[in-house]
Amino acid sequence: MKVVLKDLLKRFANAERAAVNKINLVIEKGELAVLLGPSGCGKTTTLRMIAGLEQPDSGRITIAERDITDLAPKDRRLAMVFQNFSMYPTMNVYENIAFPLHAIKMKRKEIDRTVREVARLVNIDHLLERSLRQVSGGEAQRVALARAMVRRPEVFLMDEPLSNLDAKLRVQLRTEIKRLHQDTGATFIFVTHDQEEAMTLGDKIIVMNNGDIQQVGTPHEVFFGPRNAFVANFVGTPSMNMLSGRIVADEGGYRLRLPGFELSLPARFADGLGKMKSDGVIWGIRPEAIKLVSAPGENTVSGQVELVEALGSRDLIFARAAEQLFGVIVDAQESVPVGAPCHLHFAGEQMHLFDAASERSLLNDKPPQSPHRDGGRLCKDGDIHRIATNSPP
Amino acid sequence: MPVPTSERLLAYVILIAMAALVLAPVLAGSITAFKPQIIWVSSPPTWIFEPTLENFEFVFFTRKGWQYLRNSLIISFGSVAMALMLGVPAAYAFARFRFRGSKALMQWLISLRMIPPIVVGLPFYAMFLYLERGLGIGLRDTFPGLIITYQTFLLPLVIWMMRGYFAELPAAMEESAMVEGYTRMGALLRVVLPVVWPGIVATAILNFIFAWNEFFLALILAGNRTSTLPMTAGTYIVRTRVEWGNLFAVNLLIMAPVIVLTVILRRQLVKGLTFGILE
């Protein structure tokens, strides 16, 4: 089922700014869309409005062309999994899963068949007679999944369902949710603040901040083509190295003056730089994109390794160069000991530049199209500017 | 950390001493209830005697104690039922919805518990008189009259206690049921109430004790038809003498239902009073 949000606005009483600020969003049938953002960004409020648990101040929500904005939650034909709650404590596992079926007055025999079938799908058929006290946190969340699936809804809403689980279980259930999505072919809308979770799960990622949508795109698009400085900073761990700098015009090109060193900018920024009203920019490069080279040269700074964190097959090195601290990811075999001198090379094609005033990317007004599915879209052009600057409309 | 035996012993000695201090008069009185009239006030007290039920027989039948017991039961159960029916939904609303004045309303409710009964007793009496003479609605000396009056003190207690129980539950519990096809009322009845059931039992018992023991409002508003047990206790203390044996027999009648109820429901009561503490 295609889910469409149009000009959705929600302002809580006594709040300074809107929790959700007239957002527009299209989630295609069968898509797994992830709402990603820091706490308080409006992602959960958006989800709760789709579920009918919050009433928007204005705007419409449609599912498969049906306007559901004013319907009660029970009439919206969707399922929801919550973060901090997974079972009705007075019922056993079986009764929990059967509970939504009683609401539609299904016959006992049919209920029994459906419950067992769904329980098998999420591997809890051996737990059916257990009570709440006898199941673990991961199992309880599977019960919640089963209860969500039992009415065969075509839209699943998930509000950080994995956040209360330990790391190993989280990864395991993440895979299962992905499999569930493939098997059911239903539309999933998943809320998380964990960008790794968003990257691994999502067909489409919707990055939110301060009630606005910052960017919509595939995991690749938001990672490699962040539309503004917020997305660049928020998506990716360890996060992108970012510095403020000034643009200087050079013969036939542009140079970037950063504190303590200078870089020459590749031609692909020329268009964006030409349109800028001032010379202030934010420069960014991901830790994975910085190369350790053996000798100084063009676009290279020299410094010293201060700290090394082992990540497994790779190391995260913190190197101080030109009085700045850079995070660099290198293969474990090529790692450098603490205190060793090093030369950091910044490849031009991996750099990001953002207008210091608007924080918009100078490159990605039109992000590269994803090979699969349409990359999602923002509805109005004006929105994009407002989103990037975080200023009121 | 294990508690040393000596400390544990000391704790028991103190606890037993405190219990004895409180319970000794009750015990002495209760024994008197079974004494024949001739040794009610013998000095020194007689502790060895053949127990008799003649005091109970006297207060129960001769002095119509059974009627007062019946009245007390009707009024207490009636008041508690009404307080729960009105108070539980109200408490749920206070726990889950913010509306204009909701905080002030809660403060006002608790302030009702601070008023001495006489402050509401006399206005109620005046109102009942007015209703009777002006509109022909007789509430004086009726069960509904007392049951309604008692809501002044029972409702705040129900609402404050139950709001606490509801507030402990994650809102996601009802929200989940609502998404799964139930109305909010359906979610409340099928999901929330079963969870807070021990809380309802604890609330009911505390309210029952209040209604059962209530004396002052009953004195003003009840009459021949609706007199309660506590009211009759006073009739055994007259100017010339105190009928000790009969008085203590009535006392036992007053205490018995509360004790029986508490013993039967003690598990739920403890669960309710410690709700949320153990988990």
XYZ file of C-alpha atoms in Angstrom:
672
model
C 0.000 0.000 0.000
C 1.310 3.381 -0.951
C 1.478 5.799 1.971
C 1.346 9.512 1.256
C 1.810 12.316 3.772
C 0.770 15.736 2.589
C 1.686 18.957 4.419
C 1.536 17.135 7.724
C 1.788 19.511 10.664
C 1.795 18.752 14.368
C 2.489 21.235 17.115
C 2.213 20.126 20.731
C 0.704 22.477 23.272
C 3.284 24.886 24.736
C 5.955 23.767 22.255
C 8.084 26.459 20.680
C 8.352 24.865 17.268
C 6.299 22.301 15.424
C 7.121 18.672 16.219
C 6.422 17.846 12.602
C 6.631 20.798 10.272
C 4.398 20.417 7.188
C 6.221 17.431 5.826
C 5.501 15.794 2.486
C 6.464 12.233 1.844
C 5.608 9.368 -0.481
C 6.310 5.804 0.563
C 5.733 3.362 -2.260
C 3.876 0.077 -1.993
C 6.086 -2.674 -0.632
C 8.874 -0.334 0.371
C 10.807 -0.520 3.629
C 11.134 3.124 4.582
C 13.193 4.189 7.571
C 12.563 7.442 9.418
C 15.972 8.369 10.812
C 16.958 11.218 13.083
C 18.071 12.259 16.554
C 15.588 12.177 19.432
C 13.017 14.929 19.196
C 13.315 15.206 15.426
C 9.674 14.308 14.825
C 10.105 10.801 13.467
C 8.050 9.061 16.152
C 5.360 11.751 16.029
C 5.124 11.206 12.280
C 4.704 7.479 12.782
C 2.107 7.989 15.513
C 0.121 10.251 13.223
C 0.107 7.543 10.566
C -1.116 5.091 13.224
C -3.797 7.497 14.380
C -2.405 7.805 17.892
C -1.770 11.513 17.353
C -4.042 13.811 15.400
C -2.242 16.176 12.990
C -3.058 19.883 13.230
C -3.296 20.011 9.457
C -2.381 17.953 6.416
C -3.649 14.637 5.071
C -2.525 11.035 5.268
C -3.593 8.573 2.613
C -2.945 4.857 2.376
C -3.589 3.338 -1.043
C -5.489 6.474 -2.066
C -7.788 6.119 0.967
C -7.758 9.209 3.178
C -7.310 7.921 6.717
C -6.540 11.214 8.449
C -9.737 11.248 10.488
C -10.158 7.508 11.057
C -9.772 5.862 14.469
C -6.593 3.775 14.817
C -8.602 0.559 14.754
C -10.064 1.385 11.350
C -6.761 2.098 9.621
C -5.888 -1.532 8.970
C -2.271 -1.315 9.934
C -0.039 -2.905 12.540
C 2.413 -1.336 14.919
C 5.310 -2.595 17.015
C 6.366 -0.432 19.948
C 9.747 0.119 21.553
C 9.058 -0.269 25.233
C 6.162 -2.636 25.192
C 5.631 -5.966 23.541
C 3.170 -8.154 25.453
C -0.102 -7.880 27.314
C 1.083 -9.066 30.732
C -2.080 -10.860 31.786
C -2.160 -13.058 28.680
C 0.131 -15.870 27.623
C 1.926 -15.899 24.282
C -0.911 -17.627 22.455
C -3.555 -15.223 23.797
C -1.358 -12.276 22.921
C -1.145 -13.303 19.308
C -4.838 -14.165 19.156
C -5.878 -10.843 20.697
C -6.134 -8.810 17.464
C -8.172 -11.607 15.883
C -10.848 -11.428 18.587
C -11.394 -7.827 17.560
C -12.572 -8.959 14.130
C -14.699 -11.722 15.633
C -12.853 -14.535 13.895
C -13.973 -18.097 14.614
C -12.012 -20.028 17.267
C -10.811 -22.670 14.840
C -9.577 -20.125 12.380
C -7.889 -18.136 15.157
C -6.058 -21.253 16.281
C -4.834 -22.030 12.778
C -3.711 -18.446 12.136
C -1.925 -18.071 15.476
C 0.052 -21.271 14.975
C 0.951 -20.369 11.432
C 2.230 -16.913 12.344
C 4.073 -18.222 15.400
C 5.902 -20.651 13.146
C 6.926 -17.811 10.839
C 8.749 -15.964 13.624
C 10.019 -19.144 15.319
C 8.053 -18.959 18.533
C 5.675 -21.882 17.981
C 7.313 -23.701 20.906
C 6.551 -20.784 23.259
C 2.815 -20.492 22.697
C 1.732 -21.748 26.119
C 4.292 -19.685 28.035
C 3.469 -16.677 30.159
C 5.161 -13.296 29.941
C 7.550 -14.165 32.773
C 8.887 -17.151 30.884
C 10.030 -15.415 27.726
C 13.162 -13.353 27.106
C 13.271 -9.830 25.732
C 14.037 -11.003 22.220
C 11.257 -13.579 22.337
C 8.823 -10.981 23.618
C 9.652 -8.744 20.674
C 9.003 -11.721 18.355
C 5.611 -12.075 19.993
C 5.007 -8.432 19.178
C 5.989 -9.107 15.561
C 3.653 -12.094 15.433
C 0.812 -10.042 16.883
C 1.460 -7.364 14.277
C 1.421 -9.926 11.457
C -1.585 -11.907 12.528
C -4.145 -9.687 10.828
C -2.080 -9.605 7.648
C -1.908 -5.820 7.491
C -0.452 -4.209 4.421
C 1.329 -1.486 6.348
C 3.623 -2.185 9.304
C 4.716 0.622 11.580
C 7.712 0.022 13.812
C 8.727 2.475 16.511
C 12.329 1.635 17.439
C 11.393 -2.008 18.084
C 15.003 -3.085 18.550
C 16.290 -0.314 20.801
C 15.724 -2.153 24.082
C 17.501 -5.319 22.977
C 21.152 -6.194 23.418
C 23.484 -5.756 20.463
C 23.566 -9.343 19.256
C 19.794 -9.814 19.385
C 19.298 -6.522 17.652
C 21.327 -7.611 14.644
C 19.558 -10.958 14.580
C 16.051 -9.473 14.717
C 17.041 -6.850 12.185
C 17.743 -9.587 9.686
C 14.447 -11.191 10.545
C 12.497 -7.999 10.009
C 14.156 -7.633 6.633
C 13.190 -11.207 5.773
C 9.657 -10.597 6.997
C 9.440 -7.574 4.760
C 10.526 -9.615 1.751
C 8.157 -12.481 2.552
C 5.055 -10.374 3.169
C 5.659 -7.779 0.481
C 3.963 -5.283 2.789
C 4.921 -1.644 3.229
C 7.112 -1.106 6.293
C 7.745 2.197 8.015
C 10.514 1.859 10.545
C 11.606 4.521 13.014
C 15.108 4.540 14.449
C 17.808 6.878 15.697
C 20.460 4.302 14.851
C 21.869 5.149 11.449
C 23.520 1.759 11.057
C 20.117 0.112 11.548
C 18.651 2.516 9.007
C 21.362 1.765 6.441
C 21.087 -1.997 6.706
C 17.273 -2.141 6.720
C 16.030 0.624 4.515
C 15.083 0.684 0.864
C 14.539 4.364 1.456
C 15.849 6.506 4.269
C 14.099 9.663 5.388
C 16.455 11.765 7.490
C 14.621 14.115 9.840
C 15.708 16.911 12.143
C 13.752 19.568 14.054
C 10.470 18.425 12.545
C 11.647 18.747 8.959
C 12.660 16.179 6.409
C 16.321 16.774 5.606
C 16.748 14.255 2.847
C 14.999 11.289 1.288
C 17.014 8.702 -0.554
C 18.459 5.233 -0.710
C 21.095 4.363 1.899
C 23.720 5.030 -0.783
C 22.309 8.400 -1.646
C 22.197 9.724 1.896
C 25.631 8.314 2.659
C 27.478 9.373 -0.460
C 25.410 12.372 -1.433
C 24.279 14.144 1.737
C 22.195 17.115 0.752
C 23.190 19.231 3.713
C 25.677 19.394 6.556
C 23.246 17.852 9.052
C 22.771 14.692 7.004
C 26.500 14.491 6.310
C 27.245 14.691 10.001
C 24.431 12.443 11.234
C 24.759 9.582 8.785
C 27.856 7.400 9.029
C 29.919 6.144 11.965
C 32.458 7.319 12.740
C 31.073 10.608 11.573
C 32.410 12.746 8.786
C 35.400 15.056 9.421
C 34.092 18.595 8.993
C 35.877 21.957 9.042
C 34.879 25.529 8.277
C 36.873 27.226 5.540
C 36.956 29.981 2.934
C 36.933 29.785 -0.830
C 39.622 31.561 -2.759
C 39.440 31.920 -6.538
C 42.596 30.669 -8.243
C 43.573 30.842 -11.918
C 40.990 28.676 -13.634
C 39.718 27.102 -10.435
C 39.027 27.342 -6.722
C 41.133 26.706 -3.678
C 39.841 26.069 -0.202
C 41.551 27.756 2.727
C 41.109 25.728 5.908
C 42.670 26.464 9.306
C 46.333 25.573 8.856
C 46.259 24.248 5.291
C 44.891 24.706 1.811
C 43.297 22.344 -0.686
C 42.659 22.616 -4.373
C 39.061 21.856 -5.262
C 38.041 19.654 -8.153
C 36.083 21.140 -11.034
C 32.824 19.453 -10.059
C 32.295 22.109 -7.370
C 32.662 24.996 -9.852
C 28.928 25.278 -10.589
C 27.923 25.369 -6.966
C 30.709 27.710 -5.946
C 29.857 30.105 -8.743
C 26.368 30.607 -7.309
C 27.543 31.324 -3.775
C 26.952 34.741 -2.275
C 29.747 34.559 0.292
C 32.997 32.638 0.545
C 32.277 30.670 3.721
C 31.935 26.919 3.363
C 31.901 23.784 5.449
C 34.237 21.157 4.104
C 33.734 17.479 4.898
C 35.375 14.159 4.189
C 34.515 10.727 5.555
C 37.098 8.823 7.616
C 37.004 6.052 4.999
C 37.939 8.515 2.253
C 41.166 9.772 3.803
C 44.253 7.861 2.601
C 47.536 7.500 4.431
C 50.293 8.191 1.941
C 54.072 7.810 2.260
C 55.092 11.337 1.287
C 53.581 14.865 1.356
C 52.077 16.164 -1.891
C 49.035 17.908 -3.367
C 45.998 17.938 -1.005
C 47.996 16.276 1.736
C 48.666 17.368 5.301
C 51.252 15.900 7.633
C 50.724 15.095 11.276
C 50.985 12.530 13.984
C 48.827 9.618 15.137
C 47.255 10.359 18.546
C 44.921 7.445 19.145
C 44.057 4.110 17.543
C 40.779 2.257 18.006
C 40.550 -1.303 16.718
C 37.279 -1.976 14.878
C 38.141 -5.534 13.849
C 39.297 -5.832 10.284
C 39.901 -2.090 10.259
C 41.357 0.493 12.619
C 40.052 3.964 13.373
C 43.015 6.310 13.675
C 42.805 9.791 15.137
C 45.597 11.868 13.653
C 46.439 15.482 14.498
C 47.481 17.544 11.512
C 47.488 21.317 11.086
C 46.127 21.448 14.668
C 42.964 19.581 13.631
C 41.978 16.090 14.693
C 41.052 13.811 11.794
C 39.371 10.427 12.044
C 40.801 8.024 9.472
C 39.757 4.451 8.796
C 42.490 2.126 7.533
C 42.824 -1.615 7.037
C 44.165 -3.240 10.177
C 47.255 -4.458 8.308
C 48.133 -0.911 7.270
C 47.606 0.579 10.709
C 50.078 3.017 12.217
C 51.221 3.039 15.842
C 50.402 5.915 18.204
C 52.937 8.733 17.907
C 54.057 7.832 14.397
C 54.180 10.607 11.792
C 51.674 10.316 8.955
C 50.559 12.072 5.778
C 46.803 12.390 5.146
C 45.645 12.636 1.560
C 42.192 14.006 0.763
C 40.927 12.787 -2.594
C 39.027 15.524 -4.410
C 36.227 13.240 -5.610
C 35.432 12.234 -2.029
C 35.142 15.750 -0.609
C 31.862 17.378 0.395
C 31.271 21.115 0.461
C 28.385 22.931 2.104
C 27.462 26.588 2.004
C 28.328 27.868 5.489
C 25.221 30.056 5.623
C 22.543 27.635 4.402
C 24.451 24.404 5.146
C 23.237 23.114 1.780
C 25.500 20.914 -0.276
C 27.180 22.693 -3.165
C 27.015 19.504 -5.132
C 23.902 17.570 -4.487
C 20.951 19.694 -5.349
C 20.067 16.750 -7.514
C 21.411 13.614 -5.903
C 22.538 10.741 -8.113
C 19.638 8.446 -8.928
C 19.681 5.120 -7.209
C 19.872 2.047 -9.444
C 16.832 0.524 -7.727
C 13.506 2.164 -6.973
C 12.968 5.863 -7.265
C 15.035 7.775 -4.789
C 12.144 9.301 -2.975
C 11.409 12.936 -3.364
C 10.612 16.103 -1.593
C 7.466 17.631 -2.866
C 8.130 21.338 -3.097
C 11.310 23.048 -4.090
C 10.820 25.717 -1.441
C 10.848 23.020 1.197
C 14.367 22.041 0.387
C 15.745 25.430 1.178
C 13.802 25.732 4.405
C 14.853 22.270 5.473
C 18.474 22.978 4.950
C 18.511 26.190 6.892
C 16.225 25.040 9.671
C 14.645 28.455 9.706
C 10.908 28.936 10.131
C 8.953 29.227 6.893
C 23.967 -8.778 53.280
C 22.911 -11.214 56.023
C 21.522 -9.607 59.165
C 23.248 -10.832 62.370
C 21.070 -13.005 64.623
C 21.310 -10.575 67.541
C 20.034 -7.694 65.428
C 17.270 -9.799 64.035
C 16.261 -10.831 67.548
C 16.210 -7.217 68.687
C 14.011 -6.285 65.726
C 11.540 -9.018 66.639
C 11.454 -7.941 70.300
C 10.693 -4.352 69.299
C 8.057 -5.402 66.768
C 6.341 -7.722 69.220
C 6.362 -5.038 71.921
C 4.794 -2.521 69.527
C 2.190 -5.007 68.363
C 1.371 -5.884 71.975
C 0.946 -2.229 72.848
C -1.563 -1.765 70.044
C -3.311 -5.107 70.245
C -3.522 -5.630 74.014
C -6.590 -3.402 74.547
C -8.264 -4.928 71.509
C -7.554 -8.402 72.847
C -8.704 -7.580 76.381
C -11.876 -6.043 74.989
C -12.530 -8.953 72.680
C -12.184 -11.360 75.613
C -14.695 -9.294 77.575
C -17.172 -9.774 74.738
C -17.308 -13.440 75.689
C -17.652 -12.883 79.449
C -20.962 -13.318 81.282
C -22.340 -9.980 82.471
C -21.459 -10.656 86.086
C -17.699 -10.514 85.507
C -17.551 -7.721 82.849
C -15.899 -5.350 85.274
C -14.694 -7.633 88.077
C -11.554 -6.397 89.812
C -9.003 -7.818 89.401
C -10.147 -8.929 85.912
C -11.186 -12.527 85.560
C -9.193 -14.280 82.865
C -10.460 -17.794 83.351
C -14.168 -18.256 82.755
C -16.577 -20.242 80.658
C -17.022 -18.241 77.420
C -20.568 -17.369 76.498
C -22.314 -15.928 73.443
C -25.042 -14.218 75.447
C -23.637 -10.729 74.767
C -23.747 -11.379 71.026
C -27.227 -12.800 71.291
C -28.303 -9.676 73.126
C -26.844 -7.106 70.731
C -27.669 -9.108 67.631
C -31.277 -9.974 68.354
C -32.600 -8.075 71.336
C -31.032 -4.817 70.212
C -31.526 -5.494 66.475
C -27.801 -5.616 65.719
C -28.501 -7.696 62.608
C -30.385 -4.777 61.080
C -27.512 -2.386 61.660
C -25.068 -4.926 60.257
C -27.248 -5.239 57.164
C -27.441 -1.446 56.819
C -23.683 -1.102 57.175
C -23.084 -3.781 54.543
C -25.510 -2.209 52.074
C -24.109 1.284 52.537
C -20.451 0.224 52.460
C -20.692 -2.071 49.437
C -22.963 0.411 47.679
C -20.601 3.329 48.266
C -17.549 1.381 47.174
C -19.306 0.122 44.036
C -20.398 3.605 43.090
C -16.985 5.125 43.871
C -15.244 2.521 41.700
C -17.682 2.891 38.829
C -17.222 6.653 38.725
C -13.660 6.874 39.991
C -11.853 4.274 37.902
C -12.750 5.821 34.521
C -12.034 9.281 35.934
C -8.628 8.142 37.188
C -7.857 6.674 33.770
C -8.737 9.981 32.135
C -6.541 11.903 34.580
C -3.653 9.506 33.948
C -3.833 9.582 30.163
C -5.224 12.921 28.999
C -4.095 16.466 29.605
C -6.971 18.846 29.457
C -7.549 22.375 30.596
C -7.606 22.451 34.377
C -6.751 18.778 34.837
C -4.003 19.550 37.325
C -6.107 21.979 39.329
C -8.933 19.449 39.402
C -6.634 16.814 40.888
C -5.477 19.241 43.575
C -9.055 20.097 44.356
C -9.929 16.412 44.676
C -7.187 15.807 47.220
C -8.268 18.891 49.136
C -11.652 17.245 49.645
C -9.891 14.637 51.768
C -8.590 17.328 54.068
C -11.990 18.732 54.993
C -13.456 17.571 58.311
C -16.718 15.662 57.724
C -18.774 18.249 59.610
C -17.988 20.820 56.924
C -19.861 18.745 54.362
C -22.229 16.978 56.777
C -24.344 19.970 57.688
C -24.678 21.369 54.140
C -25.676 17.915 52.983
C -28.307 17.828 55.711
C -29.606 21.220 54.624
C -29.631 20.141 50.972
C -31.501 16.959 51.788
C -34.106 18.947 53.750
C -34.510 21.346 50.835
C -34.862 18.522 48.324
C -37.409 16.837 50.530
C -39.569 19.891 51.145
C -39.028 21.694 47.867
C -38.967 18.876 45.332
C -40.280 15.924 47.242
C -37.084 13.935 46.789
C -36.455 12.101 50.036
C -32.786 11.317 50.651
C -32.634 11.713 54.419
C -32.461 8.351 56.185
C -32.169 6.463 52.885
C -29.395 4.236 51.523
C -28.919 6.293 48.311
C -28.631 9.436 50.423
C -25.737 8.068 52.445
C -24.099 6.379 49.482
C -24.090 9.645 47.522
C -22.777 11.594 50.505
C -19.913 9.170 51.041
C -18.683 9.805 47.474
C -17.315 13.126 48.744
C -14.650 11.193 50.599
C -14.414 7.965 48.598
C -14.116 9.372 45.068
C -10.933 11.389 45.709
C -9.289 8.346 47.253
C -10.286 6.111 44.333
C -9.160 8.641 41.750
C -5.813 9.340 43.420
C -4.962 5.709 43.985
C -6.117 4.442 40.591
C -4.460 7.263 38.708
C -1.164 6.091 40.179
C -1.747 2.550 38.964
C -2.742 3.679 35.469
C 0.177 6.071 35.185
C 2.597 3.200 35.888
C 1.512 1.367 32.742
C 3.079 2.239 29.401
C 0.580 4.049 27.195
C 1.752 1.747 24.423
C -0.291 -0.998 26.067
C -3.641 0.538 25.117
C -2.263 2.122 21.978
C -1.211 -1.282 20.761
C -4.702 -2.655 21.388
C -6.217 0.361 19.647
C -4.141 -0.219 16.524
C -5.092 -3.888 16.728
C -8.761 -3.190 16.306
C -10.165 -2.066 19.646
C -11.674 1.217 20.783
C -10.058 2.965 23.737
C -12.856 1.663 25.933
C -12.286 -1.855 24.617
C -8.568 -1.544 25.299
C -9.275 -0.277 28.814
C -11.620 -3.142 29.622
C -9.709 -5.979 27.993
C -6.086 -4.991 28.499
C -5.642 -2.344 31.173
C -8.163 -3.331 33.843
C -6.907 -6.931 34.110
C -3.402 -5.557 34.708
C -4.411 -3.079 37.407
C -6.822 -5.522 39.052
C -4.750 -5.832 42.269
C -4.800 -2.052 42.478
C -8.571 -2.014 42.189
C -8.831 -4.583 44.989
C -6.534 -2.563 47.265
C -8.454 0.617 46.494
C -11.771 -1.125 47.133
C -10.644 -2.462 50.512
C -9.316 0.895 51.739
C -12.530 2.564 50.647
C -14.624 -0.160 52.224
C -12.852 0.386 55.540
C -13.549 4.099 55.344
C -17.231 3.638 54.554
C -17.587 0.870 57.113
C -16.070 2.896 59.933
C -17.749 6.175 59.012
C -19.642 7.565 61.976
C -20.204 11.280 61.770
C -22.023 11.652 58.449
C -24.170 8.654 59.309
C -25.053 10.279 62.625
C -26.333 13.375 60.817
C -27.913 11.855 57.731
C -29.030 8.357 58.730
C -32.082 7.637 60.812
C -34.030 4.723 62.198
C -34.154 2.934 58.873
C -30.486 3.284 57.967
C -28.504 3.368 61.227
C -25.111 1.746 60.877
C -23.147 -0.461 63.260
C -20.721 2.241 64.464
C -23.727 4.409 65.383
C -25.146 1.685 67.600
C -21.872 1.202 69.453
C -22.487 4.516 71.172
C -25.829 3.345 72.527
C -24.070 0.964 74.919
C -22.467 3.867 76.716
C -25.203 5.570 78.685
C -25.073 8.126 81.471
C -25.304 5.672 84.311
C -23.133 2.830 83.069
C -21.173 1.263 80.234
C -22.362 -2.126 79.022
C -18.833 -3.371 78.471
C -19.602 -6.890 77.288
C -22.243 -5.715 74.822
C -20.070 -2.860 73.620
C -17.171 -5.171 72.858
C -19.470 -7.646 71.160
C -20.557 -4.851 68.802
C -16.904 -3.917 68.332
C -16.127 -7.443 67.226
C -19.043 -7.304 64.805
C -17.598 -4.098 63.402
C -14.086 -5.499 63.080
C -14.968 -8.913 61.707
C -15.912 -8.104 58.075
C -12.827 -5.951 57.558
C -10.568 -8.674 58.926
C -12.272 -11.393 56.891
C -12.118 -9.316 53.708
C -8.464 -8.481 54.215
C -7.527 -12.087 54.906
C -9.368 -13.364 51.834
C -7.876 -10.731 49.545
C -4.507 -10.296 51.245
C -2.492 -11.430 48.223
C -4.195 -8.964 45.904
C -3.947 -6.316 48.594
C -0.200 -6.680 49.024
C 0.253 -6.806 45.252
C -1.864 -3.709 44.896
C -0.162 -1.734 47.653
C 3.296 -2.581 46.307
C 2.297 -2.165 42.668
C 5.266 -1.376 40.489
C 7.749 -1.628 43.366
C 8.759 -5.211 42.692
C 9.312 -4.921 38.962
